Structure formats: C-alpha cells, structure tokens
Amino acid sequence: MRLYPDIPAHRAMAIAQDLVGLLLVAAFAWAGVQVHDAVDDLAAVGRGLESAGSAVEDGLRPAGKAVGDVPLIGSGVAGAFQDAGAQTSGRLADAGRSGTSAVLDLARILGWTTFPLPTSVLLALYVPWRLLRVRRLTQADRLMRGPATAERRRLLATRAAFHLPYGALAAYTQDPFGDLEQGRHDALVAAAFAEVGLRPPADPPG
C-alpha cells in the first residue's frame, strides 16, 4: 500500500492535507470542550437558587421556634413561619434544580454539536476521498512497475504523449511527439510516472 507519492511536491501536499484534517478534528474537540464548559458555568445560577431555598428554610425555622413559646398565638405563628419556609424554599429549590438541569442538558447538546457532528461530517467526506487516493496510488504503482524493457518504456511514453495535457508534458519536454518519433522516451516516461506521483525506474535501459 502506498500512502504518499514519491514526488516531493505531491508528497508534501498529501501530508499537508492529512495534517489539516487532524488539526480540524483537534480544533473541533477543543471548541466542544470550551462551549460545554462555558455553558456549564451558567448552572451556578441554578445551584445558587437551590442553596438560597435551603438558606430561607434554615432561617425561618429558628424564627418559628422562637415565637412558638408566645402564649395563645405562638403555635399559630410558628406554624405560619414553618409553612412559609417550606413553600418558599421548595419553590426556590425546584426552580434551581430545573434551571441547573436545563443548563446541563444544553451544555451537553452544544458540546456534542460542536465536536462530534462536524467531526463526523469531516471524516465522512475526507476518509473515503483519502482512501480512494491511496487505492489509486497503490494500483498505479503496481501496474506501472514491471520489467524495464524498451518496449514497455515505449508504451509508457506513448501513453504520456497522447494522454497527458500539454501543460503537464511541457514541464518535461518541448517536443513530446518528436521525442516519441525519435525514440527519446526518458522525458515522456518521467511525465507518465509523475502524473500519478511516482518516480520512474532508477536505471532505465538506454
């Protein structure tokens, strides 16, 4: 299996693309953690309400006990204090718990939306495309490597002359068809291999 091309420029581009993909995944993960933590901090408001409810009940309970000893009205006033404390603290605590639960749910949703969702989309697009390129490079390497015979080189040169764009051929020869006609195959063979990111055989026959 060939992961990266032989040609330095092609290899650098492929490595850069892989690095960009990894950096994007890392950036999505970092953003997901930051968003989750930022929203999670808002849960402190709900926890504060819950604590305030407990404080109200703790404050009214001693007051009810203090007036409970007053003749005639003490028991009634004490009951009123206790009822008020229970109702007030209960409402505050319920509001605090509901707010905390809602904020934590939102933090989880936003955290998952920021990291796994875009990461899944990125991987769903990039991984198949990358595997296809690896497969093509591997196939090209297997098909183009073979006995370095003069006839094989002529066929590769012919393919390059008639298949590659003129701009790609111009980087290797100014007269591709003249080279093919005169049997000068080195430049055309190099162009054929470069098309798929591979180097030509090191020591081709003369």
Coordinates of N, CA and C in Angstrom, one line a residue:
M1 N 0.8 -1.2 0.0 CA 0.0 0.0 0.0 C 0.9 1.2 0.0
R2 N 0.6 2.2 -0.9 CA 1.3 3.4 -1.0 C 0.5 4.5 -0.4
L3 N 0.9 5.1 0.8 CA 0.2 6.2 1.4 C 0.5 7.5 0.8
Y4 N 1.7 7.7 0.4 CA 2.1 9.0 -0.1 C 2.9 8.9 -1.4
P5 N 2.8 9.8 -2.3 CA 3.5 9.8 -3.6 C 5.0 9.9 -3.4
D6 N 5.8 9.6 -4.4 CA 7.2 9.7 -4.4 C 7.7 11.2 -4.7
I7 N 6.9 11.8 -5.6 CA 7.3 13.2 -6.0 C 7.2 14.1 -4.8
P8 N 8.3 14.9 -4.4 CA 8.3 15.7 -3.2 C 7.1 16.6 -3.1
A9 N 6.8 17.3 -4.2 CA 5.7 18.3 -4.1 C 4.4 17.6 -3.9
H10 N 4.1 16.5 -4.5 CA 2.9 15.7 -4.3 C 2.8 15.1 -2.9
R11 N 4.0 14.7 -2.4 CA 4.0 14.1 -1.1 C 3.7 15.2 0.0
A12 N 4.4 16.4 -0.2 CA 4.2 17.5 0.7 C 2.7 17.9 0.7
M13 N 2.0 17.9 -0.4 CA 0.6 18.3 -0.5 C -0.2 17.3 0.2
A14 N 0.0 16.0 0.0 CA -0.8 14.9 0.7 C -0.6 15.0 2.2
I15 N 0.7 15.2 2.7 CA 0.9 15.2 4.1 C 0.2 16.5 4.7
A16 N 0.3 17.6 4.0 CA -0.4 18.8 4.4 C -1.9 18.6 4.6
Q17 N -2.5 17.9 3.6 CA -3.9 17.7 3.7 C -4.2 16.8 4.9
D18 N -3.4 15.8 5.2 CA -3.7 15.0 6.3 C -3.5 15.8 7.6
L19 N -2.5 16.6 7.7 CA -2.3 17.4 8.9 C -3.5 18.4 9.1
V20 N -4.0 19.0 8.0 CA -5.1 19.9 8.1 C -6.3 19.2 8.7
G21 N -6.5 17.9 8.2 CA -7.6 17.2 8.7 C -7.5 16.9 10.2
L22 N -6.3 16.5 10.6 CA -6.1 16.3 12.1 C -6.2 17.5 12.9
L23 N -5.7 18.6 12.4 CA -5.9 19.9 13.1 C -7.3 20.3 13.2
L24 N -8.1 20.1 12.2 CA -9.6 20.4 12.3 C -10.3 19.5 13.3
V25 N -9.9 18.3 13.4 CA -10.5 17.4 14.4 C -10.1 17.9 15.8
A26 N -8.9 18.3 16.0 CA -8.4 18.8 17.3 C -9.1 20.1 17.6
A27 N -9.3 21.0 16.6 CA -10.0 22.2 16.8 C -11.4 22.0 17.2
F28 N -12.1 21.1 16.5 CA -13.5 20.8 16.9 C -13.6 20.2 18.3
A29 N -12.6 19.4 18.7 CA -12.6 18.9 20.1 C -12.4 20.0 21.1
W30 N -11.5 20.9 20.8 CA -11.2 22.0 21.7 C -12.4 22.9 21.8
A31 N -13.0 23.2 20.7 CA -14.2 24.0 20.7 C -15.4 23.4 21.5
G32 N -15.5 22.1 21.3 CA -16.6 21.4 22.0 C -16.4 21.5 23.5
V33 N -15.2 21.3 24.0 CA -14.9 21.4 25.4 C -15.1 22.8 25.9
Q34 N -14.7 23.8 25.2 CA -14.9 25.2 25.6 C -16.3 25.6 25.7
V35 N -17.1 25.2 24.7 CA -18.5 25.5 24.7 C -19.2 24.8 25.8
H36 N -18.9 23.5 26.0 CA -19.5 22.8 27.2 C -19.2 23.4 28.5
D37 N -18.0 23.8 28.7 CA -17.6 24.4 30.0 C -18.2 25.8 30.2
A38 N -18.3 26.6 29.1 CA -18.8 27.9 29.2 C -20.3 27.9 29.6
V39 N -21.0 27.0 28.9 CA -22.5 26.8 29.2 C -22.7 26.2 30.6
D40 N -21.8 25.3 31.0 CA -21.9 24.6 32.3 C -21.7 25.6 33.4
D41 N -21.0 26.6 33.2 CA -20.8 27.7 34.2 C -22.1 28.3 34.6
L42 N -23.0 28.4 33.6 CA -24.3 29.0 33.9 C -25.1 28.2 34.9
A43 N -24.8 27.0 35.1 CA -25.5 26.2 36.1 C -25.3 26.7 37.5
A44 N -24.3 27.5 37.7 CA -24.1 28.1 39.0 C -25.3 28.9 39.5
V45 N -26.0 29.5 38.6 CA -27.2 30.3 38.9 C -28.3 29.4 39.5
G46 N -28.5 28.3 38.9 CA -29.5 27.3 39.4 C -29.1 26.7 40.8
R47 N -27.8 26.4 40.9 CA -27.3 25.9 42.2 C -27.4 27.0 43.3
G48 N -27.2 28.3 42.9 CA -27.4 29.3 43.8 C -28.8 29.4 44.3
L49 N -29.8 29.3 43.4 CA -31.2 29.3 43.8 C -31.5 28.2 44.8
E50 N -31.0 27.0 44.4 CA -31.2 25.8 45.3 C -30.7 26.1 46.7
S51 N -29.5 26.7 46.8 CA -28.9 27.0 48.1 C -29.6 28.0 48.8
A52 N -30.1 29.0 48.0 CA -30.9 30.1 48.7 C -32.2 29.5 49.3
G53 N -32.8 28.6 48.6 CA -34.0 27.9 49.2 C -33.7 27.3 50.5
S54 N -32.6 26.6 50.6 CA -32.2 25.9 51.8 C -31.9 26.9 52.9
A55 N -31.3 28.1 52.5 CA -31.0 29.1 53.5 C -32.3 29.7 54.0
V56 N -33.3 30.0 53.2 CA -34.5 30.6 53.6 C -35.2 29.6 54.6
E57 N -35.2 28.4 54.3 CA -35.9 27.4 55.3 C -35.1 27.3 56.6
D58 N -33.8 27.4 56.5 CA -33.0 27.3 57.7 C -33.1 28.6 58.5
G59 N -33.4 29.7 57.9 CA -33.6 30.9 58.6 C -34.9 31.1 59.3
L60 N -36.0 30.6 58.6 CA -37.3 30.7 59.1 C -37.6 29.7 60.2
R61 N -37.0 28.5 60.2 CA -37.2 27.5 61.1 C -36.9 28.0 62.6
P62 N -35.7 28.6 62.8 CA -35.4 29.1 64.2 C -36.4 30.2 64.6
A63 N -36.8 31.0 63.6 CA -37.7 32.1 64.0 C -39.1 31.5 64.4
G64 N -39.5 30.5 63.7 CA -40.8 29.8 64.2 C -40.7 29.2 65.5
K65 N -39.5 28.6 65.8 CA -39.4 28.0 67.1 C -39.3 29.1 68.2
A66 N -38.7 30.3 67.9 CA -38.6 31.4 68.8 C -40.0 31.9 69.2
V67 N -40.9 32.0 68.3 CA -42.2 32.6 68.6 C -43.2 31.5 69.1
G68 N -42.7 30.3 69.0 CA -43.6 29.2 69.4 C -44.0 29.2 70.9
D69 N -43.1 29.9 71.7 CA -43.4 29.9 73.1 C -44.3 31.1 73.5
V70 N -44.7 31.9 72.6 CA -45.5 33.0 72.9 C -46.9 32.5 73.2
P71 N -47.5 32.9 74.4 CA -48.8 32.4 74.8 C -49.9 32.7 73.7
L72 N -50.8 31.8 73.6 CA -52.0 31.9 72.7 C -51.7 31.9 71.2
I73 N -50.8 32.8 70.8 CA -50.6 32.9 69.3 C -49.3 32.2 68.9
G74 N -48.6 31.7 69.8 CA -47.2 31.2 69.5 C -47.3 30.0 68.5
S75 N -48.2 29.1 68.8 CA -48.2 27.9 67.9 C -48.6 28.2 66.5
G76 N -49.6 29.2 66.4 CA -50.1 29.5 65.1 C -49.0 30.3 64.3
V77 N -48.4 31.2 64.9 CA -47.3 32.0 64.3 C -46.1 31.0 63.9
A78 N -45.8 30.1 64.8 CA -44.7 29.2 64.5 C -45.1 28.3 63.2
G79 N -46.3 27.9 63.2 CA -46.8 27.1 62.0 C -46.7 27.9 60.7
A80 N -47.1 29.2 60.8 CA -47.0 30.1 59.6 C -45.6 30.2 59.2
F81 N -44.7 30.4 60.1 CA -43.3 30.6 59.7 C -42.8 29.3 59.0
Q82 N -43.1 28.1 59.6 CA -42.7 26.9 59.1 C -43.3 26.6 57.7
D83 N -44.6 26.9 57.5 CA -45.2 26.8 56.2 C -44.6 27.7 55.2
A84 N -44.3 29.0 55.6 CA -43.7 29.9 54.6 C -42.3 29.5 54.2
G85 N -41.6 29.0 55.2 CA -40.2 28.5 54.9 C -40.3 27.3 54.0
A86 N -41.2 26.4 54.2 CA -41.2 25.2 53.4 C -41.6 25.5 52.0
Q87 N -42.7 26.4 51.8 CA -43.1 26.8 50.5 C -42.1 27.6 49.7
T88 N -41.5 28.6 50.4 CA -40.5 29.4 49.7 C -39.3 28.6 49.3
S89 N -38.8 27.9 50.3 CA -37.6 27.1 50.0 C -37.8 26.1 48.9
G90 N -39.1 25.4 49.0 CA -39.4 24.4 48.0 C -39.4 25.0 46.6
R91 N -40.0 26.2 46.4 CA -40.1 26.8 45.1 C -38.8 27.2 44.6
L92 N -38.0 27.8 45.5 CA -36.6 28.2 45.1 C -35.8 27.0 44.7
A93 N -35.9 26.0 45.5 CA -35.1 24.8 45.2 C -35.5 24.1 43.9
D94 N -36.8 24.0 43.7 CA -37.3 23.5 42.5 C -36.9 24.3 41.3
A95 N -37.0 25.6 41.4 CA -36.5 26.5 40.3 C -35.0 26.3 40.0
G96 N -34.3 26.2 41.1 CA -32.8 26.0 41.0 C -32.5 24.7 40.3
R97 N -33.2 23.6 40.8 CA -32.9 22.3 40.2 C -33.3 22.2 38.7
S98 N -34.5 22.8 38.4 CA -34.9 22.9 37.0 C -33.9 23.6 36.1
G99 N -33.5 24.8 36.6 CA -32.5 25.6 35.8 C -31.2 24.9 35.7
T100 N -30.7 24.3 36.7 CA -29.5 23.5 36.6 C -29.6 22.4 35.6
S101 N -30.7 21.6 35.7 CA -30.8 20.5 34.7 C -30.9 21.0 33.3
A102 N -31.6 22.1 33.1 CA -31.8 22.7 31.7 C -30.4 23.1 31.2
V103 N -29.6 23.8 32.0 CA -28.3 24.3 31.6 C -27.4 23.1 31.3
L104 N -27.4 22.1 32.1 CA -26.5 20.9 31.9 C -26.9 20.2 30.6
D105 N -28.2 20.1 30.4 CA -28.7 19.5 29.1 C -28.2 20.3 27.9
L106 N -28.3 21.6 28.0 CA -27.9 22.5 26.9 C -26.4 22.4 26.7
A107 N -25.6 22.3 27.8 CA -24.2 22.2 27.7 C -23.8 20.9 27.0
R108 N -24.5 19.8 27.3 CA -24.2 18.5 26.6 C -24.5 18.6 25.1
I109 N -25.7 19.2 24.8 CA -26.1 19.3 23.4 C -25.2 20.1 22.6
L110 N -24.8 21.3 23.2 CA -23.9 22.2 22.4 C -22.5 21.6 22.3
G111 N -22.1 20.9 23.4 CA -20.8 20.2 23.3 C -20.7 19.1 22.2
W112 N -21.8 18.3 22.1 CA -21.8 17.3 21.1 C -22.0 17.9 19.7
T113 N -22.8 19.0 19.6 CA -23.0 19.6 18.3 C -21.7 20.3 17.8
T114 N -20.9 20.8 18.7 CA -19.6 21.5 18.3 C -18.5 20.5 17.9
F115 N -18.5 19.3 18.6 CA -17.4 18.4 18.3 C -17.8 17.2 17.4
P116 N -18.6 16.3 17.9 CA -18.9 15.0 17.1 C -19.5 15.3 15.8
L117 N -20.5 16.2 15.7 CA -21.2 16.4 14.5 C -20.3 16.9 13.4
P118 N -19.6 18.0 13.5 CA -18.7 18.5 12.4 C -17.6 17.5 12.2
T119 N -17.1 16.8 13.2 CA -16.0 15.8 13.0 C -16.5 14.7 12.2
S120 N -17.8 14.2 12.5 CA -18.3 13.1 11.7 C -18.5 13.5 10.2
V121 N -18.9 14.7 10.0 CA -19.1 15.2 8.6 C -17.7 15.3 7.9
L122 N -16.7 15.8 8.6 CA -15.4 15.9 8.1 C -14.8 14.5 7.7
L123 N -14.9 13.6 8.6 CA -14.4 12.3 8.4 C -15.2 11.5 7.3
A124 N -16.5 11.8 7.3 CA -17.3 11.1 6.2 C -16.9 11.6 4.8
L125 N -16.5 12.8 4.7 CA -16.0 13.3 3.4 C -14.6 13.0 3.1
Y126 N -13.7 13.2 4.1 CA -12.3 13.1 3.9 C -11.8 11.7 3.8
V127 N -12.2 10.8 4.7 CA -11.7 9.5 4.8 C -11.9 8.7 3.5
P128 N -13.1 8.7 2.9 CA -13.3 8.0 1.6 C -12.5 8.6 0.5
W129 N -12.4 9.9 0.5 CA -11.6 10.5 -0.6 C -10.1 10.2 -0.4
R130 N -9.6 10.1 0.8 CA -8.2 9.8 1.1 C -8.0 8.3 0.7
L131 N -8.9 7.5 1.1 CA -8.7 6.0 0.8 C -8.7 5.8 -0.7
L132 N -9.5 6.6 -1.4 CA -9.6 6.4 -2.9 C -8.2 6.8 -3.5
R133 N -7.6 7.9 -3.0 CA -6.3 8.3 -3.5 C -5.2 7.3 -3.2
V134 N -5.3 6.7 -2.0 CA -4.3 5.7 -1.6 C -4.5 4.5 -2.5
R135 N -5.7 4.1 -2.8 CA -6.0 3.0 -3.7 C -5.5 3.3 -5.1
R136 N -5.7 4.4 -5.6 CA -5.3 4.8 -7.0 C -3.7 4.8 -7.0
L137 N -3.1 5.3 -6.0 CA -1.7 5.4 -6.0 C -1.1 4.0 -5.9
T138 N -1.7 3.1 -5.1 CA -1.2 1.7 -4.9 C -1.4 1.0 -6.3
Q139 N -2.6 1.2 -6.9 CA -2.8 0.5 -8.2 C -1.8 1.0 -9.2
A140 N -1.6 2.3 -9.3 CA -0.7 2.8 -10.3 C 0.7 2.3 -10.1
D141 N 1.1 2.2 -8.8 CA 2.5 1.7 -8.5 C 2.6 0.2 -8.9
R142 N 1.6 -0.5 -8.7 CA 1.6 -2.0 -9.1 C 1.6 -2.1 -10.6
L143 N 0.8 -1.4 -11.3 CA 0.6 -1.5 -12.7 C 1.8 -1.0 -13.5
M144 N 2.4 0.1 -13.0 CA 3.4 0.8 -13.8 C 4.8 0.2 -13.5
R145 N 5.0 -0.5 -12.4 CA 6.2 -1.1 -12.1 C 6.2 -2.5 -12.8
G146 N 7.2 -2.7 -13.5 CA 7.3 -4.0 -14.2 C 8.7 -4.1 -14.8
P147 N 8.9 -5.1 -15.7 CA 10.2 -5.3 -16.4 C 10.5 -4.0 -17.2
A148 N 11.7 -3.5 -16.9 CA 12.1 -2.2 -17.6 C 12.6 -2.5 -19.0
T149 N 11.7 -3.0 -19.8 CA 12.1 -3.3 -21.2 C 11.9 -2.1 -22.1
A150 N 12.6 -2.1 -23.2 CA 12.5 -0.9 -24.2 C 11.0 -0.8 -24.7
E151 N 10.4 -1.9 -24.9 CA 9.0 -1.9 -25.4 C 8.1 -1.3 -24.4
R152 N 8.3 -1.7 -23.1 CA 7.4 -1.2 -22.0 C 7.6 0.3 -21.9
R153 N 8.8 0.8 -22.0 CA 9.1 2.2 -21.9 C 8.5 2.9 -23.1
R154 N 8.5 2.3 -24.3 CA 7.8 2.9 -25.4 C 6.3 3.1 -25.2
L155 N 5.7 2.0 -24.6 CA 4.3 2.1 -24.4 C 4.0 3.2 -23.3
L156 N 4.8 3.3 -22.3 CA 4.5 4.3 -21.3 C 4.7 5.7 -21.9
A157 N 5.7 5.9 -22.7 CA 6.0 7.1 -23.4 C 4.8 7.5 -24.3
T158 N 4.3 6.5 -25.1 CA 3.1 6.7 -25.9 C 1.9 7.1 -25.1
R159 N 1.7 6.5 -24.0 CA 0.5 6.8 -23.2 C 0.7 8.3 -22.7
A160 N 1.9 8.7 -22.3 CA 2.1 10.0 -21.8 C 1.8 11.0 -22.9
A161 N 2.4 10.8 -24.1 CA 2.2 11.7 -25.2 C 0.8 11.9 -25.6
F162 N 0.0 10.9 -25.6 CA -1.4 11.0 -26.1 C -2.4 11.2 -25.0
H163 N -2.0 11.0 -23.7 CA -3.0 11.1 -22.6 C -2.8 12.4 -21.8
L164 N -1.6 12.8 -21.5 CA -1.4 13.9 -20.6 C -1.7 15.2 -21.3
P165 N -2.2 16.2 -20.5 CA -2.4 17.6 -21.0 C -1.1 18.2 -21.5
Y166 N -1.2 19.1 -22.4 CA 0.0 19.7 -23.0 C 0.8 20.4 -21.9
G167 N 0.1 21.0 -20.9 CA 0.8 21.7 -19.9 C 1.7 20.8 -19.0
A168 N 1.2 19.6 -18.8 CA 2.0 18.6 -18.0 C 3.1 18.1 -18.8
L169 N 2.9 17.9 -20.1 CA 4.0 17.5 -21.0 C 5.1 18.5 -21.1
A170 N 4.7 19.8 -21.2 CA 5.7 20.9 -21.4 C 6.7 21.0 -20.2
A171 N 6.3 20.5 -19.0 CA 7.2 20.5 -17.9 C 8.4 19.5 -18.1
Y172 N 8.2 18.6 -19.0 CA 9.3 17.6 -19.2 C 9.9 17.6 -20.6
T173 N 9.2 18.1 -21.6 CA 9.7 18.1 -23.0 C 9.0 19.1 -23.8
Q174 N 9.7 19.8 -24.7 CA 9.1 20.8 -25.6 C 8.6 20.1 -26.9
D175 N 9.0 18.9 -27.1 CA 8.6 18.2 -28.4 C 8.2 16.8 -28.0
P176 N 7.1 16.5 -27.4 CA 6.7 15.2 -27.0 C 6.6 14.2 -28.1
F177 N 6.0 14.7 -29.2 CA 5.8 13.8 -30.3 C 7.1 13.5 -31.1
G178 N 7.9 14.5 -31.2 CA 9.2 14.3 -31.8 C 10.1 13.3 -30.9
D179 N 10.0 13.5 -29.6 CA 10.7 12.5 -28.7 C 10.2 11.1 -29.0
L180 N 8.8 11.0 -29.1 CA 8.3 9.7 -29.3 C 8.7 9.1 -30.7
E181 N 8.7 10.0 -31.7 CA 9.1 9.5 -33.0 C 10.6 9.1 -33.1
Q182 N 11.4 9.8 -32.3 CA 12.9 9.6 -32.4 C 13.3 8.5 -31.3
G183 N 12.4 8.0 -30.6 CA 12.7 7.0 -29.6 C 13.3 7.6 -28.3
R184 N 13.2 8.9 -28.1 CA 13.7 9.5 -26.8 C 12.5 9.5 -25.8
H185 N 12.6 8.4 -25.0 CA 11.5 8.1 -24.1 C 11.6 8.6 -22.7
D186 N 12.8 9.0 -22.3 CA 13.1 9.3 -20.9 C 12.1 10.4 -20.3
A187 N 12.0 11.5 -21.0 CA 11.2 12.6 -20.5 C 9.7 12.2 -20.5
L188 N 9.2 11.5 -21.5 CA 7.8 11.0 -21.5 C 7.5 10.0 -20.4
V189 N 8.5 9.1 -20.2 CA 8.3 8.1 -19.1 C 8.2 8.8 -17.8
A190 N 9.1 9.8 -17.6 CA 9.1 10.5 -16.3 C 7.8 11.3 -16.1
A191 N 7.2 11.8 -17.2 CA 6.0 12.5 -17.1 C 4.8 11.5 -16.8
A192 N 4.9 10.3 -17.4 CA 3.9 9.3 -17.1 C 3.9 8.9 -15.6
F193 N 5.1 8.7 -15.1 CA 5.1 8.4 -13.6 C 4.7 9.6 -12.7
A194 N 5.2 10.8 -13.1 CA 4.9 11.9 -12.3 C 3.4 12.2 -12.3
E195 N 2.6 11.8 -13.3 CA 1.2 12.0 -13.3 C 0.5 11.4 -12.1
V196 N 1.0 10.3 -11.7 CA 0.4 9.6 -10.5 C 1.3 9.7 -9.3
G197 N 2.3 10.6 -9.3 CA 3.1 10.9 -8.1 C 4.2 10.0 -7.9
L198 N 4.6 9.2 -8.9 CA 5.7 8.2 -8.7 C 7.0 8.6 -9.5
R199 N 8.1 8.1 -9.0 CA 9.3 8.3 -9.7 C 9.5 7.2 -10.8
P200 N 10.1 7.5 -11.9 CA 10.4 6.4 -12.9 C 11.5 5.5 -12.3
P201 N 11.7 4.3 -12.9 CA 12.7 3.4 -12.5 C 14.1 4.1 -12.5
A202 N 14.9 3.8 -11.5 CA 16.1 4.5 -11.3 C 17.1 4.3 -12.4
D203 N 17.2 3.1 -13.0 CA 18.2 2.9 -14.0 C 17.6 2.3 -15.3
P204 N 16.8 3.1 -16.0 CA 16.2 2.5 -17.2 C 17.2 2.2 -18.3
P205 N 16.9 1.2 -19.1 CA 17.8 0.9 -20.2 C 18.0 2.1 -21.2
G206 N 19.2 2.1 -21.8 CA 19.4 3.2 -22.8 C 18.6 3.1 -24.0

